[in-house]
Amino acid sequence: MKKSSSQLSKSEEAGFRNDGYLLLKAAVPKKEVGLLLKEVNRLVLRATEADAVLREPYYHAGSFKLTRILRMTSAFDDLIDHPGYFRKLVALFGPHVQLMGSEIFVRGAAERSITGFHTDLGPGMQNIRTRDDSSFLQIKAQIFLTDLSVPDASNFALIPGSHRMKVNQSNELSMIEEVNQMMGADGSLPSNAVQILAKPGDVLLFPHSLWHAVGPNRVGRTRYSITLRYGQLALRPFERFDSILADHERKFTQRQRRLLGDLGALGTSPYRPRHQEKIMGC
Ligand SMILES: O=C(O)CCC(=O)C(=O)O
């Protein structure tokens, strides 16, 4: 029987395990992208005016992010378990999955790379890698809202297969010095790096151990994207969603509530919440 496109195909799984990423074309329909971008623009304007944006120490000057974005609006609620990617995530994680964080990325003009190559989840997790047959610990879903179909437009950049490689030289920001030393003075990336070419509505999945960066932006267009971080239930989330769960105006499904940390009233271990498989649709 043919698998529906919402399920993870064998070739998608092989690609994700071998290369460390999966680009899902047109995973979020155009109409939804338009509404998401409108809300992103509104929030970015408000945060910029209030000087409430986060500029990581390793970003280029024209770039910043907004964090905990589900607290700011209900417009992103459908992304929590969006049909364009959610079943694929569950296939890679197994059912014991949670949402760990939510961010908007804004990437302005930059002649050289906007960030260097790094891994996620901090230095403690940098050399923890999954085996060929393992479930994943953490995966980010990056939803692109603006056109990145040419290189050097602040594209997400990665080293294919690096999620299985040992990092030899790093620092407290989990930068990968061995590849960052190979960045050219003209902004060129190391020869084994790939810039992801994406259209609005494409979604990129990648695990915490993949070496990734953001390339230069020389196209005169700001990049906007949303990232949702997912992880195994046993990991500590980046943010708490309690205030959102307590907001009765927000109409979440049971699955969305579970992903946001509502483990149910029948107090079991946080690592074994009841009916987890059923709620995640396994
Ligand atoms: O794609 C981006 O703009 C940032 C990606 C990144 O560095 C990250 O997700 O850790």
mmCIF file of N, CA and C and ligand atoms in Angstrom, residues 58-59 65 103 105-107 114-116 118-120 140 142 144 154-157 206 212-214 223 225 227 229, ligand 1:
data_model
loop_
_atom_site.group_PDB
_atom_site.id
_atom_site.type_symbol
_atom_site.label_atom_id
_atom_site.label_comp_id
_atom_site.label_asym_id
_atom_site.label_seq_id
_atom_site.Cartn_x
_atom_site.Cartn_y
_atom_site.Cartn_z
ATOM 1 N N TYR A 58 27.139 35.036 18.907
ATOM 2 C CA TYR A 58 27.776 34.529 17.693
ATOM 3 C C TYR A 58 27.023 34.923 16.420
ATOM 4 N N TYR A 59 26.051 35.876 16.513
ATOM 5 C CA TYR A 59 25.324 36.336 15.320
ATOM 6 C C TYR A 59 26.033 37.512 14.678
ATOM 7 N N LYS A 65 16.861 37.020 17.079
ATOM 8 C CA LYS A 65 15.724 36.100 17.164
ATOM 9 C C LYS A 65 14.765 36.536 18.262
ATOM 10 N N GLU A 103 10.875 29.663 18.340
ATOM 11 C CA GLU A 103 11.644 30.874 18.022
ATOM 12 C C GLU A 103 11.291 31.417 16.649
ATOM 13 N N PHE A 105 13.388 33.483 13.684
ATOM 14 C CA PHE A 105 14.709 33.960 13.256
ATOM 15 C C PHE A 105 14.554 35.075 12.238
ATOM 16 N N VAL A 106 15.335 36.130 12.411
ATOM 17 C CA VAL A 106 15.358 37.245 11.453
ATOM 18 C C VAL A 106 16.806 37.414 11.015
ATOM 19 N N ARG A 107 17.054 37.298 9.718
ATOM 20 C CA ARG A 107 18.427 37.312 9.196
ATOM 21 C C ARG A 107 18.565 38.412 8.157
ATOM 22 N N ILE A 114 26.427 34.530 8.743
ATOM 23 C CA ILE A 114 25.682 35.132 9.855
ATOM 24 C C ILE A 114 25.994 34.406 11.167
ATOM 25 N N THR A 115 26.160 33.100 11.098
ATOM 26 C CA THR A 115 26.700 32.371 12.261
ATOM 27 C C THR A 115 27.737 31.384 11.745
ATOM 28 N N GLY A 116 28.626 30.984 12.629
ATOM 29 C CA GLY A 116 29.556 29.907 12.309
ATOM 30 C C GLY A 116 28.877 28.557 12.541
ATOM 31 N N HIS A 118 27.999 25.173 14.282
ATOM 32 C CA HIS A 118 27.866 24.783 15.685
ATOM 33 C C HIS A 118 26.903 23.602 15.786
ATOM 34 N N THR A 119 26.830 23.011 16.969
ATOM 35 C CA THR A 119 25.790 22.013 17.257
ATOM 36 C C THR A 119 24.835 22.630 18.272
ATOM 37 N N ASP A 120 23.709 21.965 18.508
ATOM 38 C CA ASP A 120 22.720 22.471 19.463
ATOM 39 C C ASP A 120 22.756 21.688 20.779
ATOM 40 N N LYS A 140 15.057 19.761 15.313
ATOM 41 C CA LYS A 140 14.426 21.060 15.076
ATOM 42 C C LYS A 140 13.669 21.017 13.758
ATOM 43 N N GLN A 142 12.479 23.663 11.097
ATOM 44 C CA GLN A 142 12.588 25.073 10.709
ATOM 45 C C GLN A 142 11.638 25.341 9.530
ATOM 46 N N PHE A 144 10.432 27.723 6.784
ATOM 47 C CA PHE A 144 10.895 28.909 6.051
ATOM 48 C C PHE A 144 9.687 29.698 5.533
ATOM 49 N N SER A 154 21.143 34.226 3.199
ATOM 50 C CA SER A 154 21.036 33.814 4.610
ATOM 51 C C SER A 154 20.460 32.404 4.713
ATOM 52 N N ASN A 155 20.910 31.551 3.809
ATOM 53 C CA ASN A 155 20.444 30.162 3.826
ATOM 54 C C ASN A 155 20.984 29.421 5.042
ATOM 55 N N PHE A 156 20.199 28.492 5.486
ATOM 56 C CA PHE A 156 20.687 27.533 6.477
ATOM 57 C C PHE A 156 21.775 26.713 5.778
ATOM 58 N N ALA A 157 22.922 26.539 6.442
ATOM 59 C CA ALA A 157 24.029 25.784 5.848
ATOM 60 C C ALA A 157 24.365 24.613 6.760
ATOM 61 N N PHE A 206 16.296 18.640 11.345
ATOM 62 C CA PHE A 206 17.693 18.237 11.586
ATOM 63 C C PHE A 206 17.914 17.992 13.091
ATOM 64 N N HIS A 212 25.825 22.966 11.843
ATOM 65 C CA HIS A 212 25.065 23.878 10.983
ATOM 66 C C HIS A 212 25.426 25.330 11.253
ATOM 67 N N ALA A 213 25.119 26.176 10.264
ATOM 68 C CA ALA A 213 25.481 27.595 10.327
ATOM 69 C C ALA A 213 24.462 28.372 9.499
ATOM 70 N N VAL A 214 24.650 29.675 9.382
ATOM 71 C CA VAL A 214 23.816 30.486 8.482
ATOM 72 C C VAL A 214 24.765 31.244 7.559
ATOM 73 N N ARG A 223 15.550 37.444 5.793
ATOM 74 C CA ARG A 223 14.947 36.100 5.907
ATOM 75 C C ARG A 223 14.166 36.002 7.219
ATOM 76 N N SER A 225 11.999 33.082 9.504
ATOM 77 C CA SER A 225 11.620 31.668 9.644
ATOM 78 C C SER A 225 11.220 31.412 11.092
ATOM 79 N N THR A 227 11.257 28.379 14.083
ATOM 80 C CA THR A 227 11.805 27.078 14.454
ATOM 81 C C THR A 227 11.092 26.544 15.693
ATOM 82 N N ARG A 229 11.501 23.420 18.391
ATOM 83 C CA ARG A 229 12.434 22.377 18.843
ATOM 84 C C ARG A 229 11.627 21.288 19.515
HETATM 85 O O1 LIG B 1 18.643 29.086 10.588
HETATM 86 C C1 LIG B 1 18.959 29.950 11.396
HETATM 87 O O2 LIG B 1 18.794 31.117 11.178
HETATM 88 C C2 LIG B 1 19.581 29.617 12.706
HETATM 89 C C3 LIG B 1 19.856 28.222 12.827
HETATM 90 C C4 LIG B 1 20.669 27.927 13.998
HETATM 91 O O3 LIG B 1 21.780 28.297 14.121
HETATM 92 C C5 LIG B 1 20.085 27.118 14.980
HETATM 93 O O4 LIG B 1 18.926 26.742 14.809
HETATM 94 O O5 LIG B 1 20.770 26.774 15.968
#
